[in-house]
Amino acid sequence: MTPRTMALAAILHHDCTEFTWERTSAQIADDLVSRYPACREWGVTARHVARTAREKGWSNRLRGAGTPVMQGTPKAYSMDQELAQLDGGRGFDLTPEPAALNF
């Protein structure tokens, strides 16, 4: 990773943590260029954002261009929904009691 790519990764992580990861690479690139002078000077595009996210292992956090909003990234949320469906509305609490965790 070049120093510029590392700097872009830091800016990308900050911006997505501050605002949201639920955006496409193109949307993030537009936001970075409008918010950060360095990104504007470097001419950051969606391709740069996608490549940096892929190198850092963040691709699964970003929404794909063909993915509807709130359908691609928050895996914890979708997992909670799947567990609730498995529960069948019976109200089971699958979290262990704190005393059960002591060995």
PDB file of C-alpha atoms in Angstrom:
ATOM      1  CA  MET A   1       0.000   0.000   0.000  1.00  0.00           C
ATOM      2  CA  THR A   2       1.373   3.388  -0.926  1.00  0.00           C
ATOM      3  CA  PRO A   3       1.368   6.256   1.589  1.00  0.00           C
ATOM      4  CA  ARG A   4      -1.390   7.968  -0.392  1.00  0.00           C
ATOM      5  CA  THR A   5      -3.531   4.809  -0.320  1.00  0.00           C
ATOM      6  CA  MET A   6      -2.945   4.513   3.433  1.00  0.00           C
ATOM      7  CA  ALA A   7      -4.020   8.136   3.868  1.00  0.00           C
ATOM      8  CA  LEU A   8      -7.101   7.503   1.716  1.00  0.00           C
ATOM      9  CA  ALA A   9      -7.895   4.430   3.829  1.00  0.00           C
ATOM     10  CA  ALA A  10      -7.716   6.527   7.011  1.00  0.00           C
ATOM     11  CA  ILE A  11      -9.965   9.222   5.525  1.00  0.00           C
ATOM     12  CA  LEU A  12     -12.342   6.572   4.166  1.00  0.00           C
ATOM     13  CA  HIS A  13     -12.604   4.815   7.527  1.00  0.00           C
ATOM     14  CA  HIS A  14     -13.159   8.102   9.373  1.00  0.00           C
ATOM     15  CA  ASP A  15     -15.806   9.315   6.940  1.00  0.00           C
ATOM     16  CA  CYS A  16     -17.708   6.027   6.862  1.00  0.00           C
ATOM     17  CA  THR A  17     -17.574   5.657  10.642  1.00  0.00           C
ATOM     18  CA  GLU A  18     -18.723   9.245  11.100  1.00  0.00           C
ATOM     19  CA  PHE A  19     -21.527   9.155   8.527  1.00  0.00           C
ATOM     20  CA  THR A  20     -22.371   5.635   7.305  1.00  0.00           C
ATOM     21  CA  TRP A  21     -20.921   2.613   5.545  1.00  0.00           C
ATOM     22  CA  GLU A  22     -24.297   2.105   3.812  1.00  0.00           C
ATOM     23  CA  ARG A  23     -23.200   3.835   0.575  1.00  0.00           C
ATOM     24  CA  THR A  24     -21.794   2.767  -2.766  1.00  0.00           C
ATOM     25  CA  SER A  25     -18.179   3.468  -3.708  1.00  0.00           C
ATOM     26  CA  ALA A  26     -19.348   6.235  -6.048  1.00  0.00           C
ATOM     27  CA  GLN A  27     -21.372   7.934  -3.309  1.00  0.00           C
ATOM     28  CA  ILE A  28     -18.446   7.720  -0.897  1.00  0.00           C
ATOM     29  CA  ALA A  29     -16.037   9.112  -3.510  1.00  0.00           C
ATOM     30  CA  ASP A  30     -18.363  12.071  -4.149  1.00  0.00           C
ATOM     31  CA  ASP A  31     -18.638  12.738  -0.414  1.00  0.00           C
ATOM     32  CA  LEU A  32     -14.872  12.479   0.133  1.00  0.00           C
ATOM     33  CA  VAL A  33     -14.152  14.908  -2.700  1.00  0.00           C
ATOM     34  CA  SER A  34     -16.693  17.396  -1.347  1.00  0.00           C
ATOM     35  CA  ARG A  35     -15.512  17.156   2.291  1.00  0.00           C
ATOM     36  CA  TYR A  36     -11.735  16.725   2.172  1.00  0.00           C
ATOM     37  CA  PRO A  37      -9.324  18.948   0.198  1.00  0.00           C
ATOM     38  CA  ALA A  38      -6.725  16.157  -0.129  1.00  0.00           C
ATOM     39  CA  CYS A  39      -9.250  13.860  -1.804  1.00  0.00           C
ATOM     40  CA  ARG A  40     -10.266  16.676  -4.128  1.00  0.00           C
ATOM     41  CA  GLU A  41      -6.618  17.323  -5.015  1.00  0.00           C
ATOM     42  CA  TRP A  42      -5.933  13.607  -5.610  1.00  0.00           C
ATOM     43  CA  GLY A  43      -9.036  13.242  -7.798  1.00  0.00           C
ATOM     44  CA  VAL A  44     -10.492  10.350  -5.790  1.00  0.00           C
ATOM     45  CA  THR A  45     -12.973   8.262  -7.786  1.00  0.00           C
ATOM     46  CA  ALA A  46     -15.219   5.305  -7.017  1.00  0.00           C
ATOM     47  CA  ARG A  47     -12.498   3.050  -8.378  1.00  0.00           C
ATOM     48  CA  HIS A  48     -10.002   4.356  -5.785  1.00  0.00           C
ATOM     49  CA  VAL A  49     -12.521   3.874  -2.980  1.00  0.00           C
ATOM     50  CA  ALA A  50     -13.406   0.336  -4.095  1.00  0.00           C
ATOM     51  CA  ARG A  51      -9.751  -0.681  -4.449  1.00  0.00           C
ATOM     52  CA  THR A  52      -8.827   0.742  -1.034  1.00  0.00           C
ATOM     53  CA  ALA A  53     -11.819  -0.930   0.610  1.00  0.00           C
ATOM     54  CA  ARG A  54     -10.879  -4.229  -1.018  1.00  0.00           C
ATOM     55  CA  GLU A  55      -7.246  -3.952   0.143  1.00  0.00           C
ATOM     56  CA  LYS A  56      -8.350  -3.210   3.704  1.00  0.00           C
ATOM     57  CA  GLY A  57     -11.033  -5.925   3.723  1.00  0.00           C
ATOM     58  CA  TRP A  58     -13.924  -3.479   3.985  1.00  0.00           C
ATOM     59  CA  SER A  59     -15.717  -4.416   0.744  1.00  0.00           C
ATOM     60  CA  ASN A  60     -18.472  -6.253   2.598  1.00  0.00           C
ATOM     61  CA  ARG A  61     -19.272  -3.076   4.548  1.00  0.00           C
ATOM     62  CA  LEU A  62     -20.022  -1.052   1.417  1.00  0.00           C
ATOM     63  CA  ARG A  63     -23.264  -1.269  -0.493  1.00  0.00           C
ATOM     64  CA  GLY A  64     -22.947  -2.556  -4.032  1.00  0.00           C
ATOM     65  CA  ALA A  65     -24.323  -0.415  -6.838  1.00  0.00           C
ATOM     66  CA  GLY A  66     -27.149  -2.888  -7.494  1.00  0.00           C
ATOM     67  CA  THR A  67     -27.953  -3.557  -3.839  1.00  0.00           C
ATOM     68  CA  PRO A  68     -30.995  -1.776  -2.406  1.00  0.00           C
ATOM     69  CA  VAL A  69     -30.437   0.384   0.652  1.00  0.00           C
ATOM     70  CA  MET A  70     -30.330  -1.636   3.886  1.00  0.00           C
ATOM     71  CA  GLN A  71     -30.068  -4.939   2.037  1.00  0.00           C
ATOM     72  CA  GLY A  72     -26.320  -5.443   1.890  1.00  0.00           C
ATOM     73  CA  THR A  73     -24.223  -4.432   4.820  1.00  0.00           C
ATOM     74  CA  PRO A  74     -25.482  -4.546   8.391  1.00  0.00           C
ATOM     75  CA  LYS A  75     -24.885  -8.262   8.812  1.00  0.00           C
ATOM     76  CA  ALA A  76     -25.499  -8.143  12.556  1.00  0.00           C
ATOM     77  CA  TYR A  77     -28.943  -6.673  11.937  1.00  0.00           C
ATOM     78  CA  SER A  78     -29.897  -9.316   9.373  1.00  0.00           C
ATOM     79  CA  MET A  79     -28.547 -12.030  11.677  1.00  0.00           C
ATOM     80  CA  ASP A  80     -30.756 -10.707  14.493  1.00  0.00           C
ATOM     81  CA  GLN A  81     -33.746 -10.884  12.146  1.00  0.00           C
ATOM     82  CA  GLU A  82     -32.917 -14.473  11.165  1.00  0.00           C
ATOM     83  CA  LEU A  83     -32.581 -15.492  14.815  1.00  0.00           C
ATOM     84  CA  ALA A  84     -35.917 -13.845  15.596  1.00  0.00           C
ATOM     85  CA  GLN A  85     -37.528 -15.846  12.771  1.00  0.00           C
ATOM     86  CA  LEU A  86     -36.034 -19.065  14.140  1.00  0.00           C
ATOM     87  CA  ASP A  87     -37.442 -18.144  17.540  1.00  0.00           C
ATOM     88  CA  GLY A  88     -40.937 -18.317  16.018  1.00  0.00           C
ATOM     89  CA  GLY A  89     -42.215 -15.491  18.220  1.00  0.00           C
ATOM     90  CA  ARG A  90     -41.908 -17.551  21.377  1.00  0.00           C
ATOM     91  CA  GLY A  91     -39.731 -14.942  23.066  1.00  0.00           C
ATOM     92  CA  PHE A  92     -36.749 -17.129  23.855  1.00  0.00           C
ATOM     93  CA  ASP A  93     -33.681 -15.277  25.044  1.00  0.00           C
ATOM     94  CA  LEU A  94     -30.668 -16.980  23.528  1.00  0.00           C
ATOM     95  CA  THR A  95     -28.100 -14.999  25.516  1.00  0.00           C
ATOM     96  CA  PRO A  96     -26.457 -17.000  28.311  1.00  0.00           C
ATOM     97  CA  GLU A  97     -26.842 -16.012  31.921  1.00  0.00           C
ATOM     98  CA  PRO A  98     -23.724 -14.310  33.351  1.00  0.00           C
ATOM     99  CA  ALA A  99     -23.372 -17.072  35.973  1.00  0.00           C
ATOM    100  CA  ALA A 100     -23.386 -19.705  33.216  1.00  0.00           C
ATOM    101  CA  LEU A 101     -20.279 -18.120  31.714  1.00  0.00           C
ATOM    102  CA  ASN A 102     -18.163 -18.794  34.818  1.00  0.00           C
ATOM    103  CA  PHE A 103     -16.279 -22.038  34.494  1.00  0.00           C
TER     104      PHE A 103
END
